Coordinates of C-alpha atoms and ligand atoms in Angstrom, one line a residue:
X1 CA 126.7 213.4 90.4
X2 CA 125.0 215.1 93.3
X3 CA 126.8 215.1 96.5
X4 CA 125.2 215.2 99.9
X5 CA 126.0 214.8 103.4
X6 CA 124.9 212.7 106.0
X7 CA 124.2 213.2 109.5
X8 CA 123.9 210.4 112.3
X9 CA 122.2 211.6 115.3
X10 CA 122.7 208.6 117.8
X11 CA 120.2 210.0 120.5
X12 CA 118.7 208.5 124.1
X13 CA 115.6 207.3 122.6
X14 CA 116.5 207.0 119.1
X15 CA 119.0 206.3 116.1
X16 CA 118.8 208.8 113.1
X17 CA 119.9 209.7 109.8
X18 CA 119.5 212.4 107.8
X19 CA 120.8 213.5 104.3
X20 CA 121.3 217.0 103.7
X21 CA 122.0 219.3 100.2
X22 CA 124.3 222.1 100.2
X23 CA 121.4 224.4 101.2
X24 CA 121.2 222.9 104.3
X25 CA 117.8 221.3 103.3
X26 CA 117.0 217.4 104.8
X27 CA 116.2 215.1 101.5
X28 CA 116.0 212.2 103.4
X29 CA 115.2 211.1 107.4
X30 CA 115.1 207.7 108.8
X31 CA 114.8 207.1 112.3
X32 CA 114.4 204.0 114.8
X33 CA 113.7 203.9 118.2
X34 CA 115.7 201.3 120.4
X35 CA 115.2 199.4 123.9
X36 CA 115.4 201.1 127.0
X37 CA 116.7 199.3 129.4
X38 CA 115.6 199.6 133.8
X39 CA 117.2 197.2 135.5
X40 CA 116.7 198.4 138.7
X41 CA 115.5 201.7 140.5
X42 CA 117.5 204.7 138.9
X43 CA 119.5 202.3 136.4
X44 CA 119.3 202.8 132.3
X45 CA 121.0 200.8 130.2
X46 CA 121.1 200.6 126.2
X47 CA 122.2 197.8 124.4
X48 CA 125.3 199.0 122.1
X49 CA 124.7 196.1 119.6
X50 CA 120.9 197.4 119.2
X51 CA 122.3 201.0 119.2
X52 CA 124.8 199.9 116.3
X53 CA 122.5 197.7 114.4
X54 CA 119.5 200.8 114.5
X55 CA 122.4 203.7 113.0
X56 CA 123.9 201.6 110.5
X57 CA 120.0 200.3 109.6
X58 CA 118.6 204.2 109.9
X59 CA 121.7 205.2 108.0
X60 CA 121.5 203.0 104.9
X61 CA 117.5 203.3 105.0
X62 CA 118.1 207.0 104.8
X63 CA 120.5 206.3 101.2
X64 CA 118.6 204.2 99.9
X65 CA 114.5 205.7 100.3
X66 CA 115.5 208.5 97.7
X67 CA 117.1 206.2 95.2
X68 CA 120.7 207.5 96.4
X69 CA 123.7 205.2 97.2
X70 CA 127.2 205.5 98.8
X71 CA 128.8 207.8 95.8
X72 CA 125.9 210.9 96.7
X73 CA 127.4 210.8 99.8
X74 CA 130.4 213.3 100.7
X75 CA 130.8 212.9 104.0
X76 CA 129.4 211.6 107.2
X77 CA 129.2 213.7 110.5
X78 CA 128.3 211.9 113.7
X79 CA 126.3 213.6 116.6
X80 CA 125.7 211.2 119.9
X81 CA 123.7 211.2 123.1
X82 CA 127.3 212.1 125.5
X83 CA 128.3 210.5 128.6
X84 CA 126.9 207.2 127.2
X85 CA 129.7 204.9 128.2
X86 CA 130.3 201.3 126.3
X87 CA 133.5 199.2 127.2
X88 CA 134.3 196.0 124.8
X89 CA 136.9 193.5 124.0
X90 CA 139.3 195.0 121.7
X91 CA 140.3 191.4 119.9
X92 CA 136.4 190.4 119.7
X93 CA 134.7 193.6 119.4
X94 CA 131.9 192.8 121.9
X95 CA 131.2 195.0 124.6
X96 CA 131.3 193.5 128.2
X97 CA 128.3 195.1 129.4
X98 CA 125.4 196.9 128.6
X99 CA 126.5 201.0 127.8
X100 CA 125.3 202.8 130.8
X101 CA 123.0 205.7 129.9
X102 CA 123.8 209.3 131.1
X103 CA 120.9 209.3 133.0
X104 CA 121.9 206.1 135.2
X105 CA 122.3 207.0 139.1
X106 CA 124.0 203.8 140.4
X107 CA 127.2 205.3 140.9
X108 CA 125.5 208.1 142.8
X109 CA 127.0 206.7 146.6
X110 CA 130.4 206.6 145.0
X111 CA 130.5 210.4 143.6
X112 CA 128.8 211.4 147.1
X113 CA 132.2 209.5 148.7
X114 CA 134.8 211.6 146.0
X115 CA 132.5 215.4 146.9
X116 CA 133.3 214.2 150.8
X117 CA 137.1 213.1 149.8
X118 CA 137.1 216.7 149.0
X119 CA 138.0 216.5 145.0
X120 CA 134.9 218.8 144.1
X121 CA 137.1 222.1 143.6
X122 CA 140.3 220.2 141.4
X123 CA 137.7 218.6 139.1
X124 CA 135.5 221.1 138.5
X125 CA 139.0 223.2 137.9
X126 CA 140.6 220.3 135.4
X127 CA 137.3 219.5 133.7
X128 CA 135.0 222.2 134.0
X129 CA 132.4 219.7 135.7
X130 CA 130.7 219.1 138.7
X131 CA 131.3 215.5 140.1
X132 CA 127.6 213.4 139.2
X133 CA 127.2 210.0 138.1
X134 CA 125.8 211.8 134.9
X135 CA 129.7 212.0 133.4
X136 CA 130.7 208.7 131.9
X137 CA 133.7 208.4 134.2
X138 CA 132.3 206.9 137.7
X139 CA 130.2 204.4 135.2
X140 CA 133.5 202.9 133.5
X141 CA 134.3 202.4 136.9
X142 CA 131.4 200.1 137.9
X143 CA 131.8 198.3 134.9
X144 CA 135.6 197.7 135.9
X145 CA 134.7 196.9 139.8
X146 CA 131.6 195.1 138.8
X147 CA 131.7 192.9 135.6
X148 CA 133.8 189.7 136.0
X149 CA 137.1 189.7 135.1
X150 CA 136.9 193.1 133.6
X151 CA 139.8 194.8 135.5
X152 CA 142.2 192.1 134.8
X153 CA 141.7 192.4 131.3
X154 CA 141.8 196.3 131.4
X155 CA 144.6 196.4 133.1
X156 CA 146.3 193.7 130.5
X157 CA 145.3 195.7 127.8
X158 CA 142.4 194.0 126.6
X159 CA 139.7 196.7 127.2
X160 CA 138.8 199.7 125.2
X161 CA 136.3 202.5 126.3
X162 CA 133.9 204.9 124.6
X163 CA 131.1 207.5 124.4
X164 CA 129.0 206.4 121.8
X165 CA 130.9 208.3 119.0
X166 CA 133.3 206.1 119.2
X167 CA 131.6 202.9 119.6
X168 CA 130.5 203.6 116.4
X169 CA 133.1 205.1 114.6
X170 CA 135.0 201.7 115.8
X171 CA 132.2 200.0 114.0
X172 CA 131.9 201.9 111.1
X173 CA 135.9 201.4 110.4
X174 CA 135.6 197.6 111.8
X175 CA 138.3 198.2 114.5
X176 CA 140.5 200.4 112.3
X177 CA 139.9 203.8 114.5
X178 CA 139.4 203.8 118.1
X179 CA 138.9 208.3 118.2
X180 CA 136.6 210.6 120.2
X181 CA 136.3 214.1 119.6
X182 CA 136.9 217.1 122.4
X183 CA 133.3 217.5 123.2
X184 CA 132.4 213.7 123.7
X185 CA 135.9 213.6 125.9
X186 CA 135.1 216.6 127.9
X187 CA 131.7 215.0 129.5
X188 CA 133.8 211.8 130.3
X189 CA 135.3 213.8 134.0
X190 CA 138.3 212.5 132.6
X191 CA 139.5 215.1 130.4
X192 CA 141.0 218.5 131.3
X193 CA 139.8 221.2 129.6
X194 CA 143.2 223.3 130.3
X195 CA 145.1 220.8 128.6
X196 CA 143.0 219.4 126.2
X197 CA 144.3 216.1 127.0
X198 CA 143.3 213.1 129.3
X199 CA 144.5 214.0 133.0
X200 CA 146.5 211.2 134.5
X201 CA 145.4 212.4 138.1
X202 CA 141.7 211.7 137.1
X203 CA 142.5 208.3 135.5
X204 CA 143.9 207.3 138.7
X205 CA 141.6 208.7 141.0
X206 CA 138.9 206.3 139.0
X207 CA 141.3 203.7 138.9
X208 CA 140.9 203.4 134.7
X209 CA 144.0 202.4 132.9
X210 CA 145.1 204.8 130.0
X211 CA 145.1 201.8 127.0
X212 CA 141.4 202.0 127.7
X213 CA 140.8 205.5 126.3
X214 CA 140.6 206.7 122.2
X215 CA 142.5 208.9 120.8
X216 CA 140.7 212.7 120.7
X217 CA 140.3 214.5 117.7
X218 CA 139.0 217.7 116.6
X219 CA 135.3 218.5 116.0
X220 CA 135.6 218.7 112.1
X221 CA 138.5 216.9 110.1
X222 CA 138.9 213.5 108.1
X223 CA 139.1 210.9 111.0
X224 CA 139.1 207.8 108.6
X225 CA 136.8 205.6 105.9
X226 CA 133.7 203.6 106.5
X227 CA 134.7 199.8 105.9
X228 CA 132.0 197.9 107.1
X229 CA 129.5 196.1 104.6
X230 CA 127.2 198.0 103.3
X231 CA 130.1 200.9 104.0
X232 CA 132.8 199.7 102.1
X233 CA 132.7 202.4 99.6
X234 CA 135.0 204.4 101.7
X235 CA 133.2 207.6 102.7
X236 CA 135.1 210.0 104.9
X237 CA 134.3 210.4 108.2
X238 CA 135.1 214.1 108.9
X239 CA 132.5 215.6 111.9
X240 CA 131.6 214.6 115.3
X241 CA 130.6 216.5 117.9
X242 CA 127.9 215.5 121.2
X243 CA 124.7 216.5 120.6
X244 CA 123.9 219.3 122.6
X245 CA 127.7 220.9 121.0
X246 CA 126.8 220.0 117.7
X247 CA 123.1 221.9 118.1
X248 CA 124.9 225.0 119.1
X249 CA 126.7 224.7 115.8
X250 CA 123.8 223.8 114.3
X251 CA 122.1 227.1 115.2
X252 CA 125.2 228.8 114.5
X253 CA 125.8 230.4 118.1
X254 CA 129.4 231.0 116.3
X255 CA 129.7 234.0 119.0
X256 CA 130.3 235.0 122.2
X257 CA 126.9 235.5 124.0
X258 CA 125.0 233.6 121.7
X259 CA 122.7 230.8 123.5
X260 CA 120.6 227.9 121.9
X261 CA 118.2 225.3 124.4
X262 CA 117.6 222.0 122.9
X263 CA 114.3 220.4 124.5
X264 CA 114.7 217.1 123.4
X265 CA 114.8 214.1 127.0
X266 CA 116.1 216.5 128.7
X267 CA 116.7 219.7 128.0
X268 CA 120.6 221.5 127.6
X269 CA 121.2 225.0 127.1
X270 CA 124.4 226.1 125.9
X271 CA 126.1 229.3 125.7
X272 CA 129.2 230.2 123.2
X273 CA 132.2 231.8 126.0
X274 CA 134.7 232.2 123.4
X275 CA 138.3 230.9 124.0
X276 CA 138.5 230.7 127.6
X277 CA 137.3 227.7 129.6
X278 CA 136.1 230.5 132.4
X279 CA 134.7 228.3 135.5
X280 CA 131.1 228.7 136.5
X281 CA 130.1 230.6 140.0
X282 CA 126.5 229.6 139.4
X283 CA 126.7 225.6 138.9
X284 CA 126.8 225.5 135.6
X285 CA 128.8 223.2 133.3
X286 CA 132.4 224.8 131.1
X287 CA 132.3 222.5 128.5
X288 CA 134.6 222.3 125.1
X289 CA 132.0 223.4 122.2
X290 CA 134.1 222.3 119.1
X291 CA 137.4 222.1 118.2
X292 CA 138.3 223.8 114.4
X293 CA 141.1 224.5 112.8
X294 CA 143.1 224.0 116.2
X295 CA 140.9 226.5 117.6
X296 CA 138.6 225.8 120.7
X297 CA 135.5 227.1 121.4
X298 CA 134.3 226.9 124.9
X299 CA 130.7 227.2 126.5
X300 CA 128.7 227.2 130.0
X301 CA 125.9 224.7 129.6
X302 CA 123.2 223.6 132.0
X303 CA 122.1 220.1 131.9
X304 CA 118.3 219.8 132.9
X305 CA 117.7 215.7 133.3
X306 CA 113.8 215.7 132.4
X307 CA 112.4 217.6 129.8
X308 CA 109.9 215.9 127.0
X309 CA 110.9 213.0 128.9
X310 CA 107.7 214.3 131.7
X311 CA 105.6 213.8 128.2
X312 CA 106.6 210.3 127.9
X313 CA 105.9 209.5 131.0
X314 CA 102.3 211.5 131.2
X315 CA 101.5 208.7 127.9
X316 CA 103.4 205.6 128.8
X317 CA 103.2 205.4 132.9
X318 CA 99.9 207.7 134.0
X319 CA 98.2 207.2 130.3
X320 CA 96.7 210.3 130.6
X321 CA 97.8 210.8 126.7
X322 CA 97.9 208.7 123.6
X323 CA 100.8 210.2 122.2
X324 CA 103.1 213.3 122.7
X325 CA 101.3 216.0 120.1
X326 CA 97.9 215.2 122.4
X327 CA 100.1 217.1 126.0
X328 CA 99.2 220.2 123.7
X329 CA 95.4 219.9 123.5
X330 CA 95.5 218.5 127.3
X331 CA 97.4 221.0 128.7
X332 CA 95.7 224.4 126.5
X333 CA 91.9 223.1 127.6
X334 CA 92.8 224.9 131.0
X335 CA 93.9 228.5 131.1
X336 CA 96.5 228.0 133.9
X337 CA 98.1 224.5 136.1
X338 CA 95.8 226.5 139.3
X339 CA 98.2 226.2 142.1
X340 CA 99.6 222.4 140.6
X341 CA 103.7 222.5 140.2
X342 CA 105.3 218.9 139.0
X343 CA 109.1 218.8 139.9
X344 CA 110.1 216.1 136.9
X345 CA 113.4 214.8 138.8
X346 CA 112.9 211.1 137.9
X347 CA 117.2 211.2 137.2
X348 CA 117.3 214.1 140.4
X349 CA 117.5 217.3 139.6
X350 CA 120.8 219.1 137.2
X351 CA 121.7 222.3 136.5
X352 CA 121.9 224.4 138.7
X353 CA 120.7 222.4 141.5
X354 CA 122.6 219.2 141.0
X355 CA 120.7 217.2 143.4
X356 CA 121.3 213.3 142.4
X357 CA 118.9 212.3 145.5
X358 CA 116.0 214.3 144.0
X359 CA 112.8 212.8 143.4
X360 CA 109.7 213.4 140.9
X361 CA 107.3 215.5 142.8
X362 CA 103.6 216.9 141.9
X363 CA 102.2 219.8 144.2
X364 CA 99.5 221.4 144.8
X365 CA 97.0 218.9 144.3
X366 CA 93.4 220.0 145.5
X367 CA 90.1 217.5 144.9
X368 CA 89.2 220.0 141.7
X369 CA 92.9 218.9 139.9
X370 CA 92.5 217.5 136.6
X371 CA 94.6 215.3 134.4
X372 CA 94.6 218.7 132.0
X373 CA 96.2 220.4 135.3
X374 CA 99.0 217.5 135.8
X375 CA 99.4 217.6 131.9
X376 CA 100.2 221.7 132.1
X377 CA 102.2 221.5 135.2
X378 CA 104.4 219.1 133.1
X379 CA 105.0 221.4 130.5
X380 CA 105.2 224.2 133.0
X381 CA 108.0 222.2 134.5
X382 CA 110.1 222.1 131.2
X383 CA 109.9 225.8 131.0
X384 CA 110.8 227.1 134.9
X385 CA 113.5 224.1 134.6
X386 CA 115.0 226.0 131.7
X387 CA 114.3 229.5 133.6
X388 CA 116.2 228.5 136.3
X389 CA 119.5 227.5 134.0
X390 CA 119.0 231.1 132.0
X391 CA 119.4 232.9 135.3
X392 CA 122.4 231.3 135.9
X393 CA 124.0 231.8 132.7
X394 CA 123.1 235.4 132.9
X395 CA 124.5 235.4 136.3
X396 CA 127.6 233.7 135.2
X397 CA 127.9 235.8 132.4
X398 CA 126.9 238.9 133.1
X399 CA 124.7 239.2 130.1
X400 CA 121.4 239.7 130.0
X401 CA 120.2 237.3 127.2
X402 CA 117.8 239.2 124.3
X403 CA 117.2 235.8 122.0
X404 CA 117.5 232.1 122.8
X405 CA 117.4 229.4 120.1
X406 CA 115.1 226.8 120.4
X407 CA 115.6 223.6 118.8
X408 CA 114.8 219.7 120.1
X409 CA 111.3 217.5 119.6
X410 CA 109.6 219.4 122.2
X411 CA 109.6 222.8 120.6
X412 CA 106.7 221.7 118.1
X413 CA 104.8 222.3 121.0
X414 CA 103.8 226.2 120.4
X415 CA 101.8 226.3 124.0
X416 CA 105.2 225.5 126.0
X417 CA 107.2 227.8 123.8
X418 CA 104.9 230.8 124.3
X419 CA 105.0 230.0 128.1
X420 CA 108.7 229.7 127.6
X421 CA 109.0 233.3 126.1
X422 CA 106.4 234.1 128.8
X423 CA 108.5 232.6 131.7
X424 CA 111.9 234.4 130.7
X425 CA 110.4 237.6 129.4
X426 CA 112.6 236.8 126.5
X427 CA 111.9 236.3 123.2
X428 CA 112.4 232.6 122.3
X429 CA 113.0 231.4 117.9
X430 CA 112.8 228.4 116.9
X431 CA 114.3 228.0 113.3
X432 CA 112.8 226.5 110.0
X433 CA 114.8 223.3 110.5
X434 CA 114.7 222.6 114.2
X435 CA 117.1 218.9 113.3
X436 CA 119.7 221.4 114.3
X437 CA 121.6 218.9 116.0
X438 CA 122.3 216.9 113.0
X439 CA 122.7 219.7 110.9
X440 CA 125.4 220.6 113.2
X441 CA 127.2 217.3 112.6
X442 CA 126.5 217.8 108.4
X443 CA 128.1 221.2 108.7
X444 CA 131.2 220.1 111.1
X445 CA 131.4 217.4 108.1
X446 CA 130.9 219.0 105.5
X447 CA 133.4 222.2 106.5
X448 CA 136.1 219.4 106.9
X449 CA 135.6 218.0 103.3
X450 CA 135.3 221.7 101.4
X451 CA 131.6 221.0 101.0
X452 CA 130.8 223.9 102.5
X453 CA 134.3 226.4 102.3
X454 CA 133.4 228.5 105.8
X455 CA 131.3 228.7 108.3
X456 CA 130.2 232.2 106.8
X457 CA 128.6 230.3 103.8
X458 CA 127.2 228.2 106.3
X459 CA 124.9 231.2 108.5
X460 CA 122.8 232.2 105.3
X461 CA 121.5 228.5 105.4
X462 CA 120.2 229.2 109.2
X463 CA 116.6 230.9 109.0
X464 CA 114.0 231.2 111.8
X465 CA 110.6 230.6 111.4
X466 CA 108.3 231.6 114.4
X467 CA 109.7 234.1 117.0
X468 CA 107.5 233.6 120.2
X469 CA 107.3 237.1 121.9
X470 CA 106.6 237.3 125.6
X471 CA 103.2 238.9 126.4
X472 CA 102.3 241.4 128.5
X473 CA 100.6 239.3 131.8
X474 CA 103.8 240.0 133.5
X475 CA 102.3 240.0 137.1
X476 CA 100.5 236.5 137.0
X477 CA 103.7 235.1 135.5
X478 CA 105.7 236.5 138.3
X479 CA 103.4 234.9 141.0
X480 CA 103.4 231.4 138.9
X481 CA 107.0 231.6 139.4
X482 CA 107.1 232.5 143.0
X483 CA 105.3 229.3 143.2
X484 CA 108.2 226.8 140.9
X485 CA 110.8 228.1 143.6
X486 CA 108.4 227.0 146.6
X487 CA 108.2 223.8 144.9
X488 CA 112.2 223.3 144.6
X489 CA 112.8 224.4 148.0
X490 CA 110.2 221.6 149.6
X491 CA 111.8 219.4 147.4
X492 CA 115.3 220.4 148.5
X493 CA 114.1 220.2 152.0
X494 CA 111.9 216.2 151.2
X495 CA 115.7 215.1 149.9
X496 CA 117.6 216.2 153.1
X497 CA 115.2 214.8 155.5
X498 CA 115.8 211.4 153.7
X499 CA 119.2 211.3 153.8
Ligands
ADP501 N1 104.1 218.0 121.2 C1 105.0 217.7 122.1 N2 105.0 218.4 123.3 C2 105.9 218.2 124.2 N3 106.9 217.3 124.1 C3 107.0 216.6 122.9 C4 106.1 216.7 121.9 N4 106.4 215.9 120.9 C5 107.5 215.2 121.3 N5 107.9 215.6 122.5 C6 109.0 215.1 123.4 O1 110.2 215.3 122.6 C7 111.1 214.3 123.0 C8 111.8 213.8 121.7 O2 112.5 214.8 121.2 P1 113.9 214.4 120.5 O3 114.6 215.7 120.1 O4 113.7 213.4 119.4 O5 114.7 213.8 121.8 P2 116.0 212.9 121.9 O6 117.0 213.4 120.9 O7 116.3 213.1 123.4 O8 115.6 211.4 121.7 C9 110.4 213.2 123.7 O9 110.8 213.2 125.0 C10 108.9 213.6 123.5 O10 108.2 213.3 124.7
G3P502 O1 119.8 212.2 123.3 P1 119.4 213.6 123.8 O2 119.1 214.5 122.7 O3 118.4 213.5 124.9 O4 120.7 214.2 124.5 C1 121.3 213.7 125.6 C2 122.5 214.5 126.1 O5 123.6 214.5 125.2 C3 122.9 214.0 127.4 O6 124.0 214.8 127.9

């Protein structure tokens, strides 16, 4: 019988699944969007029972649309949106409160009061992280302070926590395994990335008992065996990795140097550091890339908030498109944004600004500015975001980047990925399958199972399939930039003056 693996790619906006063959080709896709959820100004919640419910739904649609069933499968690997943060009852299995979403600001006072407690230098030392109320940390907190009854029962015991890995791994095994993995524990600004272990100094800084927290695994090994119903044929378990970790596998950046961007919400561009969890200079992330073997890989990554999310927002708040392919056709019937910059920081602003009191921002506005002119200076924005994370790697790095791997819904769009190649002056390939991230989870999977016997088998699968070469209008780019960095420093200056 023919054995495949399959992928789960729990993202912000959306639950996948994908089935892949040995040559790394997708045989099936099924994929479901869920409710977002805006309580207030600068809150995002998800409901875990709809993010549940939409995998396990996604997952068995995926089996079932080519005729397969449980035997084809192999192996699952699991891929989540990271610092997504559920807490639940360990006897019922409910969660207490809505997860709160990575993006979610509310605990943005409270990380302002631990930078001016001074604990900015120790954390960033322990967990290779800047403190923002984008790690899931300060949000267990909240739910802790702020949900009835919820500290009492954490502190008796009662509580568990969990990225969104492990909510539903928990599911998957009804209750039997309560695991993360080390890249889903190193966004939680509770693990240290010396140790490899949760830091008891950070637990009791954020006042979060120890019961609450899983167990942390490698990236790629057997974990434990679907149970639940339509699961019950006991398929390992044997890859998980965060999203933007397992894309970097995904586009085998298996080497020092090597850099991927994903352009997906947001946008997160990773690059493989080898073995040593080196601390940035230039405010970027060190973050654990996968565990294998009992080998860590680390990497600098820079987290940009907004990215295709500026294209949602251009169809579903301004209306100005109908759906995301149309930003292309808007944004290509001008030849330039003519003096219009948009600053997407609807979550403030990431790497490497990390402003969390940042606010979305359009410039330049004159009486001749079109909708086509907003819809380019969005796209623009995705690009000079991801310019101003490259310099910093290269900065941090002290290499001058020659390639970077492009992967995420966003890079369909050819117009932003030539101005991307444009932008850097760097030659930007996007591969033949750009579902890199849940390829990376397959592969992490499949490695741990003997699917696949090395990751050397694993690099002939990867192939590119459009390599966008910068052109030669380096002047007018140069001056289009000049223009981006006037536009963060008035927005620097806007954020100060409202504090
Ligand atoms: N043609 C396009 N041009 C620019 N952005 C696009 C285009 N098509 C989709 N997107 C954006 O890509 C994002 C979806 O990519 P995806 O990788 O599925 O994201 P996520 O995993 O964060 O849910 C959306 O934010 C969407 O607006
Ligand atoms: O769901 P995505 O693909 O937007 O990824 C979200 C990131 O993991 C957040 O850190």
């Amino acid at each position: 019988m023919e054995k495949y693996i399959l992928a789960l790619d729990q993202g912000t906006t959306s639950s996948r699944a994908i089935v892949f063959d040995r040559k790394g080709s997708i045989i099936s896709l099924a994929q479901k969007e869920f409710t977002q959820y805006f309580p207030k100004p600068g809150w995002v919640e998800h409901d875990p029972l709809e993010i549940w419910s939409s995998q396990a739904g996604v997952a068995a649609e995926a089996i079932a649309k080519q005729g397969l069933n449980v035997e084809n499968i192999a192996a699952i690997g699991i891929t989540n949106q990271r610092e997504t943060v559920v807490v639940w009852d360990k006897n019922t299995g409910k969660p207490i409160y809505n997860a709160i979403v990575w993006q979610d600001k509310r605990t943005s006072n409270y990380c302002d009061e631990l930078k001016k407690q001074g604990h900015e230098k120790t954390i960033r030392e322990k967990t290779g992280l800047v403190i923002d109320s984008y790690f899931s940390g300060t949000k267990v907190k909240w739910i802790l302070d702020n949900v009835k009854g919820a500290r009492q029962k954490a502190e008796d015991g009662e509580l568990l926590l969990g990225t969104i890995d492990t909510w539903l791994i928990w599911n998957f095994t009804k209750g039997n395994q309560h695991i993360t993995d080390v890249t889903n524990a190193s966004r939680t600004l509770l693990f240290n990335i010396n140790t490899m272990d949760w830091d008891d100094d950070l637990l009791e800084l954020l006042t979060i008992p120890k019961s609450m927290l899983p167990e942390v695994k490698q990236s790629s090994e057997v974990y434990g065996h679907t149970k639940s119903t339509f699961y019950d044929a006991n398929i390992p378990i044997s890859g998980i990795a965060g999203d933007q970790q397992a894309a970097l596998f995904g586009q085998m950046c298996t080497k020092p140097g090597m850099v991927k961007n994903t352009y997906g919400t947001g946008c997160f561009m990773l690059m493989n550091i080898g073995d040593k969890p080196t601390v940035s200079k230039n405010n970027l992330l060190t973050t654990v890339a996968w565990k294998i073997d009992g080998k860590t890989t680390y990497a600098l990554e820079g987290s940009i908030f907004i990215a295709g999310a500026v294209v949602q927002w251009l169809r579903d708040s301004l209306k100005i498109i109908r759906n995301s392919s149309e930003v292309e056709t808007l944004a290509s019937s001008v030849s330039s944004s003519e003096g219009v910059y948009f600053v997407p920081a609807f979550a403030g602003l990431g790497a490497p600004h990390w402003n969390q009191q940042a606010q979305g921002t359009i410039f330049g506005l004159t009486r001749g500015s079109t909708d086509a002119h907003i819809a380019r200076a969005a796209l623009e924005s995705i690009a000079y975001q991801t310019m101003d994370v490259l310099k910093a790697m290269e900065a941090d790095s002290g290499i001058s980047i020659q390639e970077l791997r492009v992967d995420g819904g966003a890079t369909v769009n050819n117009t932003l990925m030539q101005f991307q190649a444009d932008v850097l002056n760097t030659e930007t390939v996007r591969p033949k399958i750009v579902e890199t991230t849940a390829m990376g989870a397959a592969f992490l999977a499949g490695l741990a199972v003997g699917y696949w016997d090395n990751p050397e088998e694993i690099q002939e699968i990867w192939q590119t399939d459009t390599h966008f070469k910068p052109t030669d209008k380096r002047a007018a780019i140069d001056e289009n930039i000049k223009g981006w960095y006037k536009a963060i420093d008035a927005l620097e200056y806007w954020t100060k003056e409202k504090l």
